PDB file of C-alpha atoms in Angstrom:
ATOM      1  CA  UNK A   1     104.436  83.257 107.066  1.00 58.00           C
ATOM      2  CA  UNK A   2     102.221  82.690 104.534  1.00 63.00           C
ATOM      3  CA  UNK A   3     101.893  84.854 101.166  1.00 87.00           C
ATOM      4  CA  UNK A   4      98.712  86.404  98.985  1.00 92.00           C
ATOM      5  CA  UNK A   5      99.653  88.085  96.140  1.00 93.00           C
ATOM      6  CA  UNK A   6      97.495  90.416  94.211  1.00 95.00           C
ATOM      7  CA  UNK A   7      98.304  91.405  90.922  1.00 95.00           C
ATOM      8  CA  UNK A   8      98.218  94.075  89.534  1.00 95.00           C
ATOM      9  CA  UNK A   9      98.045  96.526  92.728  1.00 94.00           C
ATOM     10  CA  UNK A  10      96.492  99.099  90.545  1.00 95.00           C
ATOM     11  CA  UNK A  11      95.281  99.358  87.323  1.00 96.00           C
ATOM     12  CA  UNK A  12      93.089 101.861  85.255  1.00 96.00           C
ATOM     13  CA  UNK A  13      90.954 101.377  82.417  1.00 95.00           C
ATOM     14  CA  UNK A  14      88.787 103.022  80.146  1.00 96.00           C
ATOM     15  CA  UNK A  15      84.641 102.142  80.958  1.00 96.00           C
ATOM     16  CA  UNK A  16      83.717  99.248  78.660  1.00 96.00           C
ATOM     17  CA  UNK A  17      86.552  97.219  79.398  1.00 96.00           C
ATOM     18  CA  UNK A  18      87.410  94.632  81.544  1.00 96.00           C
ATOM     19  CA  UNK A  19      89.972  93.773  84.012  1.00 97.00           C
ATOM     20  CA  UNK A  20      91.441  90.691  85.271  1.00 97.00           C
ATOM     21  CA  UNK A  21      92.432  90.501  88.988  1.00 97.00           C
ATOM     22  CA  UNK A  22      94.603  87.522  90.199  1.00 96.00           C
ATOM     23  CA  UNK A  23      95.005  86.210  93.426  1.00 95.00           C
ATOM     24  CA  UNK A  24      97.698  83.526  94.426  1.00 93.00           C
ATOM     25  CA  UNK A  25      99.023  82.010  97.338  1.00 89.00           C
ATOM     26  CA  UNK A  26     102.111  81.679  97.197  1.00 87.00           C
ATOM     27  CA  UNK A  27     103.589  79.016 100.010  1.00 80.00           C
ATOM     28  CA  UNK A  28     100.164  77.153 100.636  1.00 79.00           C
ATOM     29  CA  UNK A  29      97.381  75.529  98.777  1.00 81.00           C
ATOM     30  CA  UNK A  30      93.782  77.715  99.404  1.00 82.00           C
ATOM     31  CA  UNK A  31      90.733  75.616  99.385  1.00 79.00           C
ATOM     32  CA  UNK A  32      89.139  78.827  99.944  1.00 85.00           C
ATOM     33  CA  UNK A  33      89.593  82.200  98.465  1.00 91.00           C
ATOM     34  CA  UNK A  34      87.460  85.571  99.198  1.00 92.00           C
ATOM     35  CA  UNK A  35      86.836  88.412  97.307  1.00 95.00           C
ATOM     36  CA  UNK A  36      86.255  91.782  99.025  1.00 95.00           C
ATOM     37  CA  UNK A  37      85.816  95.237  97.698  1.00 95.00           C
ATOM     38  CA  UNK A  38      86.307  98.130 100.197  1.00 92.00           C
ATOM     39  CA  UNK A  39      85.649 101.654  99.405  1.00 89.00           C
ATOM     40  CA  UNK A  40      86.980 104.822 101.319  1.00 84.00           C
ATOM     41  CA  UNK A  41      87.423 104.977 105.091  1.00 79.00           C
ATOM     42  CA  UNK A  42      84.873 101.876 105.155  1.00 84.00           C
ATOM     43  CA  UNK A  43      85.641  98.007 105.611  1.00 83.00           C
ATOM     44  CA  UNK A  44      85.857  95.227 103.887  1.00 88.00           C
ATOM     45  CA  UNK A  45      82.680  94.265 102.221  1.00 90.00           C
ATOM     46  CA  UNK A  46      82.277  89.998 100.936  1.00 89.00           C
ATOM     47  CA  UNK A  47      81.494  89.703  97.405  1.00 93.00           C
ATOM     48  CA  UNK A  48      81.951  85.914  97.372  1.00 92.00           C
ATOM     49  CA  UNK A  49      83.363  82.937  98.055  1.00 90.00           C
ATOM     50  CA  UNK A  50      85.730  81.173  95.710  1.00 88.00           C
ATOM     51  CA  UNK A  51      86.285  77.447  96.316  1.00 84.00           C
ATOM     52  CA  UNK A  52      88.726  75.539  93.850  1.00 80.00           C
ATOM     53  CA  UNK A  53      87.161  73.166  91.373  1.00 79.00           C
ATOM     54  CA  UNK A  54      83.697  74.914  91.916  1.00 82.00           C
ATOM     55  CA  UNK A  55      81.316  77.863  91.114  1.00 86.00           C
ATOM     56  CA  UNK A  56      81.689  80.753  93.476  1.00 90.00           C
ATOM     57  CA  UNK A  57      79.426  81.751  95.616  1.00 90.00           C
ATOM     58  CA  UNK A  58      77.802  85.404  95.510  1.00 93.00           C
ATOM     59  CA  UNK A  59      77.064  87.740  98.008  1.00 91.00           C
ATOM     60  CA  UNK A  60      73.522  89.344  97.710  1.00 91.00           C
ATOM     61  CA  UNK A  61      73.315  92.288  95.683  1.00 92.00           C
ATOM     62  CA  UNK A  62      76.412  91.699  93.674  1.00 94.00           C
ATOM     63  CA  UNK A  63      76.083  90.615  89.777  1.00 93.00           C
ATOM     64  CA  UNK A  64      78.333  87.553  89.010  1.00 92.00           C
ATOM     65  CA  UNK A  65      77.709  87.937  85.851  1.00 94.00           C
ATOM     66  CA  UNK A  66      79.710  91.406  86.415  1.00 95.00           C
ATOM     67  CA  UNK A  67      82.312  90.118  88.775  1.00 96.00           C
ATOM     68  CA  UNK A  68      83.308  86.620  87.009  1.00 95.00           C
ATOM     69  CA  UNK A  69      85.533  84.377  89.782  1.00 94.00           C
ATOM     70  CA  UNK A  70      87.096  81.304  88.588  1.00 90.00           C
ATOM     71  CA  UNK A  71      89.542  78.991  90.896  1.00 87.00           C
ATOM     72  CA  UNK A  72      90.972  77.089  88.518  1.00 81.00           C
ATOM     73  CA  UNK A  73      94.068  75.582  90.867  1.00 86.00           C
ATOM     74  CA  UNK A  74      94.360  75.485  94.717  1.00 85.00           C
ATOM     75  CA  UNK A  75      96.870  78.426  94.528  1.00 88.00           C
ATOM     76  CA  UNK A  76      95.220  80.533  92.189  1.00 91.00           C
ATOM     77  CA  UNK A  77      91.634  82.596  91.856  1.00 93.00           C
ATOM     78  CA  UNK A  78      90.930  85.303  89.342  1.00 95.00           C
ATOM     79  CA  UNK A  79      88.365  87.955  89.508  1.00 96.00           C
ATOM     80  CA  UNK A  80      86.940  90.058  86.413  1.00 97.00           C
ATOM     81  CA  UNK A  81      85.150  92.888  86.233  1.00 97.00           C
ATOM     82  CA  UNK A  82      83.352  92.528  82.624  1.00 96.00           C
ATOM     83  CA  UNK A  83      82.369  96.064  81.055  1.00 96.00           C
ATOM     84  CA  UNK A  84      83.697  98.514  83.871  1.00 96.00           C
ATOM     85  CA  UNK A  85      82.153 101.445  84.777  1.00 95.00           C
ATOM     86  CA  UNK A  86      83.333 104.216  86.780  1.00 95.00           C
ATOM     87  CA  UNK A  87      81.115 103.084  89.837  1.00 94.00           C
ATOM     88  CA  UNK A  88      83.129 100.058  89.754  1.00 95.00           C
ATOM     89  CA  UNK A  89      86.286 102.114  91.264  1.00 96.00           C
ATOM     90  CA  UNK A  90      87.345 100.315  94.287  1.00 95.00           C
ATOM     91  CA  UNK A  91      89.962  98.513  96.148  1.00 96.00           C
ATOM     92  CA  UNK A  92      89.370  94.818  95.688  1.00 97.00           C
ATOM     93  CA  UNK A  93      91.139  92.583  97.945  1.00 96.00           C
ATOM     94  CA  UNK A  94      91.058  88.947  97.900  1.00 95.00           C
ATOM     95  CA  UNK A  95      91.968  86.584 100.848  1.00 93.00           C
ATOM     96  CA  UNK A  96      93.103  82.716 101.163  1.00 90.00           C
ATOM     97  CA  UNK A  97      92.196  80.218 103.883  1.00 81.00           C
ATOM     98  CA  UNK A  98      94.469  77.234 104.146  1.00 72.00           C
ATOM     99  CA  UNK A  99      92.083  74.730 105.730  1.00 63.00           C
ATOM    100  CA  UNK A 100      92.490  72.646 108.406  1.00 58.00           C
ATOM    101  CA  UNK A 101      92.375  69.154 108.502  1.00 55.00           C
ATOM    102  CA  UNK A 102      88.894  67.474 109.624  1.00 57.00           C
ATOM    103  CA  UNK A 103      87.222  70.584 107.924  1.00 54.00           C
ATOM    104  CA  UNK A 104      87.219  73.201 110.816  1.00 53.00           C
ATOM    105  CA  UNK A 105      87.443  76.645 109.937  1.00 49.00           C
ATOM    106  CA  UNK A 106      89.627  77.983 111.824  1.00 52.00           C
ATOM    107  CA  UNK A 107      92.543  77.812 109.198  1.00 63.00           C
ATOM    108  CA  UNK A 108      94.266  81.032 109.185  1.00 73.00           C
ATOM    109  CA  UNK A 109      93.125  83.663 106.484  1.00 81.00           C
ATOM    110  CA  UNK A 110      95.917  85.457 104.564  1.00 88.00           C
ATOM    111  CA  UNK A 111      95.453  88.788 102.773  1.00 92.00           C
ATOM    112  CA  UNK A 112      96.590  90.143  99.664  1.00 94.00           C
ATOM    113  CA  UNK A 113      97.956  93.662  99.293  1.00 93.00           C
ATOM    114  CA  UNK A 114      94.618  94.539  97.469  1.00 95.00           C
ATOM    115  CA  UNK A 115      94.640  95.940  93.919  1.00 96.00           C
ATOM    116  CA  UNK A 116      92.932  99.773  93.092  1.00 96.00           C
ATOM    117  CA  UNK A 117      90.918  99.625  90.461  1.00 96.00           C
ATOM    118  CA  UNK A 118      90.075 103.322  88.503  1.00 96.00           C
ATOM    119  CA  UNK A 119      87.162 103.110  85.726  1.00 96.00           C
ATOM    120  CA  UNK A 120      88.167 106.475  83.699  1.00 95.00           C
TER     121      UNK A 120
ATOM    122  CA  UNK B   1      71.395  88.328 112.869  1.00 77.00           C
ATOM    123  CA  UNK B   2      75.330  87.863 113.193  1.00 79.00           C
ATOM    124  CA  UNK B   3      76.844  91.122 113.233  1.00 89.00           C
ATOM    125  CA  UNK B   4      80.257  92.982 114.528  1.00 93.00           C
ATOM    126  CA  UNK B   5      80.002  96.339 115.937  1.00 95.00           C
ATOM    127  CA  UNK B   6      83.293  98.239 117.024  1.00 96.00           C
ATOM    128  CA  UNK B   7      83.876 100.881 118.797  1.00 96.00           C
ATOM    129  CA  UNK B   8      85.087 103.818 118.635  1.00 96.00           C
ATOM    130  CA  UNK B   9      84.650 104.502 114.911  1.00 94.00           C
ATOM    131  CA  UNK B  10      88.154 106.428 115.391  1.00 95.00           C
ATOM    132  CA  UNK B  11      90.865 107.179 118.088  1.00 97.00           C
ATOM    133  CA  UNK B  12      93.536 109.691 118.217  1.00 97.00           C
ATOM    134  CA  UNK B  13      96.102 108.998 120.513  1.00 97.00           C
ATOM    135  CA  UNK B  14      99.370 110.651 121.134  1.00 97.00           C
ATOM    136  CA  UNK B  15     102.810 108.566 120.623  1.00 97.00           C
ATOM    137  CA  UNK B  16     104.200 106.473 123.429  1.00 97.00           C
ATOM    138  CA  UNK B  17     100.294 106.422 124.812  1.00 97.00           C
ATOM    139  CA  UNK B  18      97.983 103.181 125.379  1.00 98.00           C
ATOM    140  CA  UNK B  19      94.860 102.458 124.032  1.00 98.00           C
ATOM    141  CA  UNK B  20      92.044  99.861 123.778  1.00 98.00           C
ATOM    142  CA  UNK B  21      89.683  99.237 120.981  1.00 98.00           C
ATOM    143  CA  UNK B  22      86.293  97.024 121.402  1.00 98.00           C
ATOM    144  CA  UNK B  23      84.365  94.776 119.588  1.00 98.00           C
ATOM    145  CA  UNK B  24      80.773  93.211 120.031  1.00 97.00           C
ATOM    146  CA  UNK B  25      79.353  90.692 118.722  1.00 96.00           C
ATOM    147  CA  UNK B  26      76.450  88.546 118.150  1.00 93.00           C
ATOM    148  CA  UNK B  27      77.770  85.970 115.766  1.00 87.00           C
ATOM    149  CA  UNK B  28      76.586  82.128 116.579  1.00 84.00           C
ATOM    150  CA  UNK B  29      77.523  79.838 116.670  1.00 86.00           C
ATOM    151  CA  UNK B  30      81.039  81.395 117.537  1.00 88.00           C
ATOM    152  CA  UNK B  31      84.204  80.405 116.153  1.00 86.00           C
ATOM    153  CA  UNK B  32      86.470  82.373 116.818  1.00 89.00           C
ATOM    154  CA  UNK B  33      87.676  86.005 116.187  1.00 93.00           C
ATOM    155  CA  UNK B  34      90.649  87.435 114.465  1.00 93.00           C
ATOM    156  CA  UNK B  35      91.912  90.852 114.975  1.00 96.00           C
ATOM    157  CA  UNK B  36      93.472  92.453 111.844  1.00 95.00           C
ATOM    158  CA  UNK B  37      95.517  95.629 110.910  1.00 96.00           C
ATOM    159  CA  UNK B  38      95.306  97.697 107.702  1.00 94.00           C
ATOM    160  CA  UNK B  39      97.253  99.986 106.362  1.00 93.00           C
ATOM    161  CA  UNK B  40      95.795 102.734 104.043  1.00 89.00           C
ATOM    162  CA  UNK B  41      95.869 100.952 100.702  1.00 88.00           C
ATOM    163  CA  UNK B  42      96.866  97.818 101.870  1.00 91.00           C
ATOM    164  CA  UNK B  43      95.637  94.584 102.710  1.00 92.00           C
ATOM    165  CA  UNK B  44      94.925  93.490 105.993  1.00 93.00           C
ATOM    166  CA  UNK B  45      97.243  91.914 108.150  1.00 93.00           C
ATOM    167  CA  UNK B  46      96.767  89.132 110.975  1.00 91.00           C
ATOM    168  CA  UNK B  47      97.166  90.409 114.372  1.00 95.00           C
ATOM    169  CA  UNK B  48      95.763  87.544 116.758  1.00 93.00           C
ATOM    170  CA  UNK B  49      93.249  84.958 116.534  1.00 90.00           C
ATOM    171  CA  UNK B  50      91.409  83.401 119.186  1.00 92.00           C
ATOM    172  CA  UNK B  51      88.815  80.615 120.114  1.00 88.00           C
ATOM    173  CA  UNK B  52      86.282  80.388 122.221  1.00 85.00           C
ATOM    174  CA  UNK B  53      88.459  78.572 125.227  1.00 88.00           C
ATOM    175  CA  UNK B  54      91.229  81.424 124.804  1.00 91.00           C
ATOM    176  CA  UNK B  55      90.581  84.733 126.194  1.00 92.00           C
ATOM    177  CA  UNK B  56      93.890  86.637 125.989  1.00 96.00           C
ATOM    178  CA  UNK B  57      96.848  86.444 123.210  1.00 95.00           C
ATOM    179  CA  UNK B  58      98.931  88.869 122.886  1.00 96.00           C
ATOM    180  CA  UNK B  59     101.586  89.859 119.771  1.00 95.00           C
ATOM    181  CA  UNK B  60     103.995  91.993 120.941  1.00 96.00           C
ATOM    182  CA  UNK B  61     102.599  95.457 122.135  1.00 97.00           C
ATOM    183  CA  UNK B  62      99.366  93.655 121.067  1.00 97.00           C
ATOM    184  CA  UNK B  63      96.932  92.193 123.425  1.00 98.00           C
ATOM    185  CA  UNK B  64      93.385  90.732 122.910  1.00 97.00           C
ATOM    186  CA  UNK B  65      90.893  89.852 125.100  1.00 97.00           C
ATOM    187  CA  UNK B  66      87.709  87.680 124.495  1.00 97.00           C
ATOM    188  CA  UNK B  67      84.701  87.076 126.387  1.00 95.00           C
ATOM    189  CA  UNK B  68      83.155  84.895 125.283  1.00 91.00           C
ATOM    190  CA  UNK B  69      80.012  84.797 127.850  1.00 92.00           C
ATOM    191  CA  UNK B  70      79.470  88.637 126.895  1.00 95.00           C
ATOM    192  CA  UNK B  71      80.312  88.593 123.327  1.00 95.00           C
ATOM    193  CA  UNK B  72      83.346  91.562 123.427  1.00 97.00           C
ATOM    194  CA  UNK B  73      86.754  91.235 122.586  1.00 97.00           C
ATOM    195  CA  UNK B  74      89.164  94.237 122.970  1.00 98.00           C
ATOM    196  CA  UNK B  75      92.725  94.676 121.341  1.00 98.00           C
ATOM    197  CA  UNK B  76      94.815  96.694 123.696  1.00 98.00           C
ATOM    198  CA  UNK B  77      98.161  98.762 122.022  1.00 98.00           C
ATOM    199  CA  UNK B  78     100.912  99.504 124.798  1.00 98.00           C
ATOM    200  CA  UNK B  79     103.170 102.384 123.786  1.00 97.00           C
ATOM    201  CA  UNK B  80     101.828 103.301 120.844  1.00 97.00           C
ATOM    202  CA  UNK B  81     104.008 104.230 117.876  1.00 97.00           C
ATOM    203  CA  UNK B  82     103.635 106.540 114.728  1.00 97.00           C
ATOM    204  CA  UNK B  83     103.188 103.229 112.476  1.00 96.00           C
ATOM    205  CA  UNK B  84     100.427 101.672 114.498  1.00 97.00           C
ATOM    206  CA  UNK B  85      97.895 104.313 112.687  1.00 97.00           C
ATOM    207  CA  UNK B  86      96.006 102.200 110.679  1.00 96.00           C
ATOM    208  CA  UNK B  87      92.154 100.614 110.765  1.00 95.00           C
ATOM    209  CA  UNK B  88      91.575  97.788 113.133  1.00 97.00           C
ATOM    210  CA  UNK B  89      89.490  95.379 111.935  1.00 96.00           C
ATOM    211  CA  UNK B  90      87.548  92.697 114.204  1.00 96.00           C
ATOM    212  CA  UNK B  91      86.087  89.790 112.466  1.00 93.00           C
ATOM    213  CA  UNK B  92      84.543  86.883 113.712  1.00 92.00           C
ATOM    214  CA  UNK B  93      83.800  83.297 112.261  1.00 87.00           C
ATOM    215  CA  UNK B  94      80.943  80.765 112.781  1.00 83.00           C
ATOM    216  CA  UNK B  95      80.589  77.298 112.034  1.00 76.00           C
ATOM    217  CA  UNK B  96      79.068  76.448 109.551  1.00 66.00           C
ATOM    218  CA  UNK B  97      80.216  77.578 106.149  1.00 55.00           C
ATOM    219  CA  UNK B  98      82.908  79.298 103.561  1.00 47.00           C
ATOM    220  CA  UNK B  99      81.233  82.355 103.958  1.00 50.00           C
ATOM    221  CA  UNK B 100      80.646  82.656 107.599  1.00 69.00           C
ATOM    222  CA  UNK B 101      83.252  85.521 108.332  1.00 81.00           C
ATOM    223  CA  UNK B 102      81.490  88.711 109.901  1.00 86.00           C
ATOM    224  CA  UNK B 103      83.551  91.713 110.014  1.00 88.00           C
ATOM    225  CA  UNK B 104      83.563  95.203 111.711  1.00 92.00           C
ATOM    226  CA  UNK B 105      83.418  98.346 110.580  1.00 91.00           C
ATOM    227  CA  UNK B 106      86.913  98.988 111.791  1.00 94.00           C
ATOM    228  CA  UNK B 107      88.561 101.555 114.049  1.00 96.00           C
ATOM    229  CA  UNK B 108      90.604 103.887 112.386  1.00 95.00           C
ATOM    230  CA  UNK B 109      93.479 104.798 114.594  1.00 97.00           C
ATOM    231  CA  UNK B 110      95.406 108.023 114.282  1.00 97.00           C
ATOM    232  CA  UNK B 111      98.666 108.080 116.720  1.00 97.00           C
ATOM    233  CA  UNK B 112      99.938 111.437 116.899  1.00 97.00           C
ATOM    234  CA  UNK B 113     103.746 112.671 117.706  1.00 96.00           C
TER     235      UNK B 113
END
């Protein structure tokens, strides 16, 4: 099936810096990527909507100029989180939809193993 | 408002046991719904996905229901095992955009030797 990788699956940094999430599919091209952050025991919350060639799209409430997404290729979206602070700990996953033909939705959606990020 | 409510919150279940989870919804227009698994500290992975003109697939000792005339789907486990503890996730799409994916709040499921 299908492949998301997430690299790196955990990372820690000092607060000030900034980290560079990637997100690839690995056997199909992703018209579509997601970014999610999920804290402790709860689910998966959007942060936005990556589409290749194009700005992403921002969830309300969440600071793109904090959490810069670019989707430079069909297989490949990166997400930054500029200046980290220790509030910024999370899990960030990111997910792929390969697109169907005549623009329907209902492409499958493939995760990535997420990556744990620790602001020290 | 779209949203995806599912219940319970968590389960404990003892090994070799059945269970069934639920989800609500009041997403529109519907799309379909996708039932995922997560591990703790993983991603989420694909259990079943269904449209609005299916209302059972199963996946192995996994079986989902939809109705789509009441709005619930339910994933039913059949002799559970020690490695189906994990958070069960129920999200559903509608047409009409990238970002149209609702999801639960999971159901954390604890199976139990």
């Amino acid at each position: 099936g299908a492949v998301v990788s997430q690299h790196p699956s955990w990372v820690i940094c000092k607060s000030g810096t900034s980290v560079k999430i990637e997100c690839r599919s690995l056997d199909f091209q992703a018209t579509t990527m997601f970014w999610y952050r999920q804290f402790p025991k709860q689910s998966l919350m959007l942060m936005a909507t990556s589409n290749e060639g194009s700005k992403a799209t921002y969830e309300q409430g969440v600071e793109k100029d904090k959490f810069l997404i670019n989707h430079a290729s069909l297989t490949l979206s990166t997400l930054t989180v500029t200046s980290a602070h220790p509030e910024d700990s999370s899990f960030y996953i990111c997910s792929a939809r390969w697109r169907l033909a005549g623009g329907t939705n209902t492409g499958e959606l493939f995760f990535g193993e997420g990556s744990r990020l620790t602001v020290l | 408002k779209n949203q995806v409510e599912q219940s319970p919150q968590s389960l404990i279940i003892l090994e070799g046991k059945n269970c069934t989870l639920q989800c609500n919804y009041t997403v529109s227009p519907f799309s379909n719904l996708r039932w995922y698994k997560q591990d703790t500290g993983r991603g989420p992975v694909s259990l079943t996905i269904m449209t609005f003109s299916e209302n059972t697939k199963s996946n192995g000792r996994y079986t989902a229901t939809l109705d789509a005339d009441t709005k619930q789907s339910s994933l039913h486990i059949t002799a559970s095992q020690l490695s189906d503890s994990a958070s069960y996730i129920c999200v559903v799409s509608a047409y009409g955009g990238y970002n149209k994916l609702i999801f639960g709040a999971g159901t954390r499921l604890a199976v139990h030797p």
